[in-house]
mmCIF file of C-alpha atoms in Angstrom:
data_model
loop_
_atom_site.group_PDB
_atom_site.id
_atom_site.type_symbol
_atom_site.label_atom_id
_atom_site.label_comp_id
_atom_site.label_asym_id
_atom_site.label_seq_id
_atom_site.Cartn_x
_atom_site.Cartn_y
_atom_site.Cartn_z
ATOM 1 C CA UNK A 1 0.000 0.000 0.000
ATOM 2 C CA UNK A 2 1.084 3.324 -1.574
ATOM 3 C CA UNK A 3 1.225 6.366 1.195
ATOM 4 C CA UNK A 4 -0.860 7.967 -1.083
ATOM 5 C CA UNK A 5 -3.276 5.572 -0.644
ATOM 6 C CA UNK A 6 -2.863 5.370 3.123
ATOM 7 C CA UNK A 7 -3.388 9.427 3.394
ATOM 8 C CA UNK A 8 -6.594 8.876 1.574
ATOM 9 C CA UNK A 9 -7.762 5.844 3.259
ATOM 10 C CA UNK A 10 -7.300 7.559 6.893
ATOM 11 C CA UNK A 11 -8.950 10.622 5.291
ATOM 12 C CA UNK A 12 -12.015 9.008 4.615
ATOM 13 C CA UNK A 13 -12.451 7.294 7.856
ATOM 14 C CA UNK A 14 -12.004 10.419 9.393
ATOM 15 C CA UNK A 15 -14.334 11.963 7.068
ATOM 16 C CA UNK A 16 -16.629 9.002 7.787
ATOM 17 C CA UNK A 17 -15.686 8.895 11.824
ATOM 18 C CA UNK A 18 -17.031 12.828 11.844
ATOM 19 C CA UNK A 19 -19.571 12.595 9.825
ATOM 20 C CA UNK A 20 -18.280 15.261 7.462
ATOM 21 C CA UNK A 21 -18.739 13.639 4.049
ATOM 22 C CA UNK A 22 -19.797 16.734 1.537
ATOM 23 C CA UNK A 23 -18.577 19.493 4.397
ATOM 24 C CA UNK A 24 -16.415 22.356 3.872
ATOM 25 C CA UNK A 25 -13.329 21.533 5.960
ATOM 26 C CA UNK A 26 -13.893 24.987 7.828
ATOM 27 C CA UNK A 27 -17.481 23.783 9.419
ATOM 28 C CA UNK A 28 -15.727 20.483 10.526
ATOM 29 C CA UNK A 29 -12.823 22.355 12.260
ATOM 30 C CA UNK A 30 -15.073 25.194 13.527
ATOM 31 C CA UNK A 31 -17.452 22.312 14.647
ATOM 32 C CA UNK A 32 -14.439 20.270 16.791
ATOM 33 C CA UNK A 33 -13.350 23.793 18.155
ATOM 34 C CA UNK A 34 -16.728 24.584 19.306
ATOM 35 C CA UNK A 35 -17.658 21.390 20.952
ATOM 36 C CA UNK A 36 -14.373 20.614 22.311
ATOM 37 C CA UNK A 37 -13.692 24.260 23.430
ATOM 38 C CA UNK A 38 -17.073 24.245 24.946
ATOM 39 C CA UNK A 39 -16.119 20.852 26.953
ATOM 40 C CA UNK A 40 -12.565 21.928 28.157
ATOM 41 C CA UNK A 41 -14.204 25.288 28.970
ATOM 42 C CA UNK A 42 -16.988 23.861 31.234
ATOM 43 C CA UNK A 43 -14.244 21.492 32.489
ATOM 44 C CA UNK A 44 -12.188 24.148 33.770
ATOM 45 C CA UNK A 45 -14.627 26.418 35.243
ATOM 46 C CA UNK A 46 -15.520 23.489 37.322
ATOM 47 C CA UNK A 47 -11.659 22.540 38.060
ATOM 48 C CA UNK A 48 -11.505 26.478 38.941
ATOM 49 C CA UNK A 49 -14.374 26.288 41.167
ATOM 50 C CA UNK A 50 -13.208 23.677 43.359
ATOM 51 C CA UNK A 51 -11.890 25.170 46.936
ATOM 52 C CA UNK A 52 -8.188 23.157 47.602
ATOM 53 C CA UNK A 53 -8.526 21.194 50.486
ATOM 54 C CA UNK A 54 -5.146 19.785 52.661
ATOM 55 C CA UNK A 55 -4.845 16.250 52.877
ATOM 56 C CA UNK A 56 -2.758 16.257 55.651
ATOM 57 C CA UNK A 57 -1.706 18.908 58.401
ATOM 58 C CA UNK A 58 2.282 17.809 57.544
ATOM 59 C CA UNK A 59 2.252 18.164 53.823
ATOM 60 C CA UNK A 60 3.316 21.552 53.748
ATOM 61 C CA UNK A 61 -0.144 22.613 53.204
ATOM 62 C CA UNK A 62 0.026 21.830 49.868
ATOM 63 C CA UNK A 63 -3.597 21.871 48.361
ATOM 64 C CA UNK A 64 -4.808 18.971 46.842
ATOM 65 C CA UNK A 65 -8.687 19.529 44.807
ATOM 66 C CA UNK A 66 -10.429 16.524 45.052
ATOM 67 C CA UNK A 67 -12.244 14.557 41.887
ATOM 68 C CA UNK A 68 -15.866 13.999 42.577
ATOM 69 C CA UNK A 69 -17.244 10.492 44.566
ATOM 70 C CA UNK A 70 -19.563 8.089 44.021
ATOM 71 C CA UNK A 71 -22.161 7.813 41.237
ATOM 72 C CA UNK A 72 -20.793 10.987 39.772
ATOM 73 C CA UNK A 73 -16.999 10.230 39.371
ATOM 74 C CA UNK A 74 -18.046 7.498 37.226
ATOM 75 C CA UNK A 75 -20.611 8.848 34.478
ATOM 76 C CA UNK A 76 -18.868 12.468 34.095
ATOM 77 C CA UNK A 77 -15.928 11.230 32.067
ATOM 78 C CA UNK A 78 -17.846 9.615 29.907
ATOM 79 C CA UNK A 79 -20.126 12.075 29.432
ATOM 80 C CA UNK A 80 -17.385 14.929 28.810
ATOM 81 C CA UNK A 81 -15.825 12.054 26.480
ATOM 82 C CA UNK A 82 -18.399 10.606 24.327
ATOM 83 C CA UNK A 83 -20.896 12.916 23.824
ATOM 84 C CA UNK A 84 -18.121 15.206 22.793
ATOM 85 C CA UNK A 85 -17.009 12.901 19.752
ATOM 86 C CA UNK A 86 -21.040 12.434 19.162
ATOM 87 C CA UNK A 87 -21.328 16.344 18.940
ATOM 88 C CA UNK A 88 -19.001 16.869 16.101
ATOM 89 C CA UNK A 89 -21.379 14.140 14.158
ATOM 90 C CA UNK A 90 -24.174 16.207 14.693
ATOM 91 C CA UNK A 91 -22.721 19.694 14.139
ATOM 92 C CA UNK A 92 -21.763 17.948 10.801
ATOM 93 C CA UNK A 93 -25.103 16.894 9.918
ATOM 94 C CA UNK A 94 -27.106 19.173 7.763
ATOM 95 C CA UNK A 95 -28.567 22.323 8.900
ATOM 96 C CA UNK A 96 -32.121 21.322 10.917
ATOM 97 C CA UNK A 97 -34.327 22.247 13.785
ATOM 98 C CA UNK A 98 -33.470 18.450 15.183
ATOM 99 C CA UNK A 99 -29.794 19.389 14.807
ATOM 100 C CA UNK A 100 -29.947 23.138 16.890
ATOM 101 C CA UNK A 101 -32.250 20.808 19.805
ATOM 102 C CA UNK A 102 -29.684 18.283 20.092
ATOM 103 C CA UNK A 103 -26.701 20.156 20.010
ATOM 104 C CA UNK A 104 -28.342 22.558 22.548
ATOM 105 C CA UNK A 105 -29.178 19.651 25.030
ATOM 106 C CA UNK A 106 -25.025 18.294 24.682
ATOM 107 C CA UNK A 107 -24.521 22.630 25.790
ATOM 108 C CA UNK A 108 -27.047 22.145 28.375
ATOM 109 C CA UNK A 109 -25.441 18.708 29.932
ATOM 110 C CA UNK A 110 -21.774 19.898 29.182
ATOM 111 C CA UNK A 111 -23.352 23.104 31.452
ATOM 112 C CA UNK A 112 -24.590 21.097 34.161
ATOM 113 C CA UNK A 113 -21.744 18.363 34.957
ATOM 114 C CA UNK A 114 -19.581 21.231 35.125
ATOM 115 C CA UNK A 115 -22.058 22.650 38.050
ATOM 116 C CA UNK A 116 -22.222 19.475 39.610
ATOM 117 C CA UNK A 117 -18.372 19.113 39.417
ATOM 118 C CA UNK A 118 -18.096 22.736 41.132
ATOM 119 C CA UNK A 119 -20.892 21.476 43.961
ATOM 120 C CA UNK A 120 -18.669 18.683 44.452
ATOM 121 C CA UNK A 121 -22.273 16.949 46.472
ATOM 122 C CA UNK A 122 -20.981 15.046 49.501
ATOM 123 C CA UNK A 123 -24.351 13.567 50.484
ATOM 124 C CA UNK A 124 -25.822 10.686 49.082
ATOM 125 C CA UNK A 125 -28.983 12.405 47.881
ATOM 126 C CA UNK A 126 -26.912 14.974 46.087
ATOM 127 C CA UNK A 127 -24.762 12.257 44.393
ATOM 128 C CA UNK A 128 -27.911 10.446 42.949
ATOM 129 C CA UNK A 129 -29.568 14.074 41.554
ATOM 130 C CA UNK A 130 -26.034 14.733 39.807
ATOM 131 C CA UNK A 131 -26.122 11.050 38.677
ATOM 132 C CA UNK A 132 -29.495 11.442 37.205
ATOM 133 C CA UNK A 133 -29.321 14.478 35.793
ATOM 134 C CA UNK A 134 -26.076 14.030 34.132
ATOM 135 C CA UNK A 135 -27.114 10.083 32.471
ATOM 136 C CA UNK A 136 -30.613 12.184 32.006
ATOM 137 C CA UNK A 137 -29.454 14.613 29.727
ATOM 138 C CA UNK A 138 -26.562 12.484 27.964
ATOM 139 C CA UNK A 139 -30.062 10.362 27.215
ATOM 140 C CA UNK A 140 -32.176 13.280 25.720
ATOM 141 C CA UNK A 141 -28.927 14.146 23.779
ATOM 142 C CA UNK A 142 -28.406 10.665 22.530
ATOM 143 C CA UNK A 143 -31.830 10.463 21.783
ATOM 144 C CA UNK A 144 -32.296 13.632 19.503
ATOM 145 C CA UNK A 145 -28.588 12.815 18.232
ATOM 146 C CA UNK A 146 -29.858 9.368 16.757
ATOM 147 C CA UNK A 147 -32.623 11.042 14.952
ATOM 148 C CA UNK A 148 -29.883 13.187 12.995
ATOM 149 C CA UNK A 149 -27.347 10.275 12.791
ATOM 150 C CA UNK A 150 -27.748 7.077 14.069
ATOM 151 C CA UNK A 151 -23.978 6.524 15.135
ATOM 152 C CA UNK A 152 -24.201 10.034 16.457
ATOM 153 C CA UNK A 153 -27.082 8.343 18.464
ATOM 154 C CA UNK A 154 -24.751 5.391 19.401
ATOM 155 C CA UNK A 155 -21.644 6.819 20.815
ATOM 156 C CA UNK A 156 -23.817 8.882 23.044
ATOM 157 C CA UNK A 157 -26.052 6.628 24.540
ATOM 158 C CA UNK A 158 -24.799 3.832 27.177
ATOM 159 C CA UNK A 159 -24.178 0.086 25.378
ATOM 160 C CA UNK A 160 -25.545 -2.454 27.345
ATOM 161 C CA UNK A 161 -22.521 -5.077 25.745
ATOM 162 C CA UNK A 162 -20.443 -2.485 27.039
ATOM 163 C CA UNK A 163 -21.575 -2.718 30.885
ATOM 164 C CA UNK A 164 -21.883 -6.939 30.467
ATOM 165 C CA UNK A 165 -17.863 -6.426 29.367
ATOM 166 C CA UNK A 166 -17.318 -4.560 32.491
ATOM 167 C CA UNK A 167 -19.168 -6.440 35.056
ATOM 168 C CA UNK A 168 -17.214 -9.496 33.649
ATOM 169 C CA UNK A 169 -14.290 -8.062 33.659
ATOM 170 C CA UNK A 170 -15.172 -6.676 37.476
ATOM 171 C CA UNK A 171 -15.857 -10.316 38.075
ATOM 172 C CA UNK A 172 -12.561 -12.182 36.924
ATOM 173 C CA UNK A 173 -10.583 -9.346 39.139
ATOM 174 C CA UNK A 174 -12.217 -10.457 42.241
ATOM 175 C CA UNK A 175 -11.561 -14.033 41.380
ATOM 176 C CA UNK A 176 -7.973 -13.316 41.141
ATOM 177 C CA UNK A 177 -5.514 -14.062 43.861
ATOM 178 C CA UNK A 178 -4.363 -10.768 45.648
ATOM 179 C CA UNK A 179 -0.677 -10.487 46.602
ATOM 180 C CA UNK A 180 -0.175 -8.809 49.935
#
C-alpha cells in the first residue's frame, strides 16, 4: 500500500468517523473547536471552582482539589468524552431544527456536569440528583442525536454489551488471587 493511498484511506475514515462527508473543511474544524472548546471550557470552570482542600496537616499545606465520589466520578468522564465525539457528528449533519435541539441539550449537559463538578455533592442524595441528571441529559442528547445520525445516536447513549464487558471483567478481578 502506496502512502498515497494510506493518506486517503485515513482521510475518509475520518471523514466518515465525523460525519463530514460533503462538508467544507472549515465547518468540521469550527465544529471540533466549538464542541471541544465548549467541553474543556466547562471542564475548567468546574476545576476552577473547586476550593483546595489539605490532605494532611504535615504536607506543607500543599492543596490537593479533590475529583468527585460516588455515582458521579463514574458517568462524568464519559459524558465529557463521548458525547463530545457524538457532537461533532451532529454539528456535521445538515442544517435542521433536530440538529440546533440536540446540540443545545449536549450545551445544556456539558453546562450542568460542570455545576455538579463545582458542587462537588458530599451527600448521598446529592450524588444520585447529579447522577441522574447528568445520564438524564446524555439520554435526551443521545436520543435527539440518533434522529440526525444514528452513530451520532450510538456513541452517546450507554451500550448495554459495554456494561456486560465490564461487570465481567469486574468479576474475573475479584476471582484473582491478591498479593499482599
Amino acid at each position: 500500500m502506496s502512502i498515497d493511498n494510506a493518506l486517503e484511506d485515513a482521510r475518509d475514515a475520518a471523514t466518515d468517523f465525523l460525519n463530514a462527508d460533503g462538508r467544507d473543511s472549515r465547518h468540521v474544524l469550527i465544529g471540533v473547536g466549538l464542541t471541544v472548546g465548549f467541553a474543556l471550557a466547562a471542564t475548567i470552570f468546574a476545576t476552577r471552582t473547586l476550593a483546595p482542600t489539605r490532605d494532611r496537616p504535615d504536607d506543607d499545606h500543599a492543596p490537593v482539589t479533590e475529583r468527585p465520589r460516588g455515582p458521579l466520578s463514574l458517568i462524568l468522564p464519559a459524558v465529557f468524552s463521548v458525547t463530545t465525539l457524538s457532537a461533532v457528528r451532529v454539528w456535521n449533519a445538515p442544517h435542521a431544527r433536530e440538529r440546533t435541539v440536540a446540540m443545545s441539550l449536549w450545551a445544556g449537559a456539558q453546562a450542568l456536569n460542570a455545576v455538579w463538578i463545582a458542587l462537588r455533592p458530599a451527600g448521598r442524595g446529592l450524588q444520585i440528583a447529579a447522577a441522574m441528571s447528568s445520564a438524564g441529559m446524555a439520554a435526551a442528547f443521545a436520543h435527539e442525536a440518533r434522529k440526525i445520525d444514528t452513530k451520532a445516536g450510538k456513541m452517546a447513549s450507554p451500550m448495554g454489551g459495554g456494561v456486560r464487558v465490564a461487570n465481567k471483567v469486574q468479576d474475573k478481578a475479584e476471582e484473582q488471587a491478591t498479593v499482599h
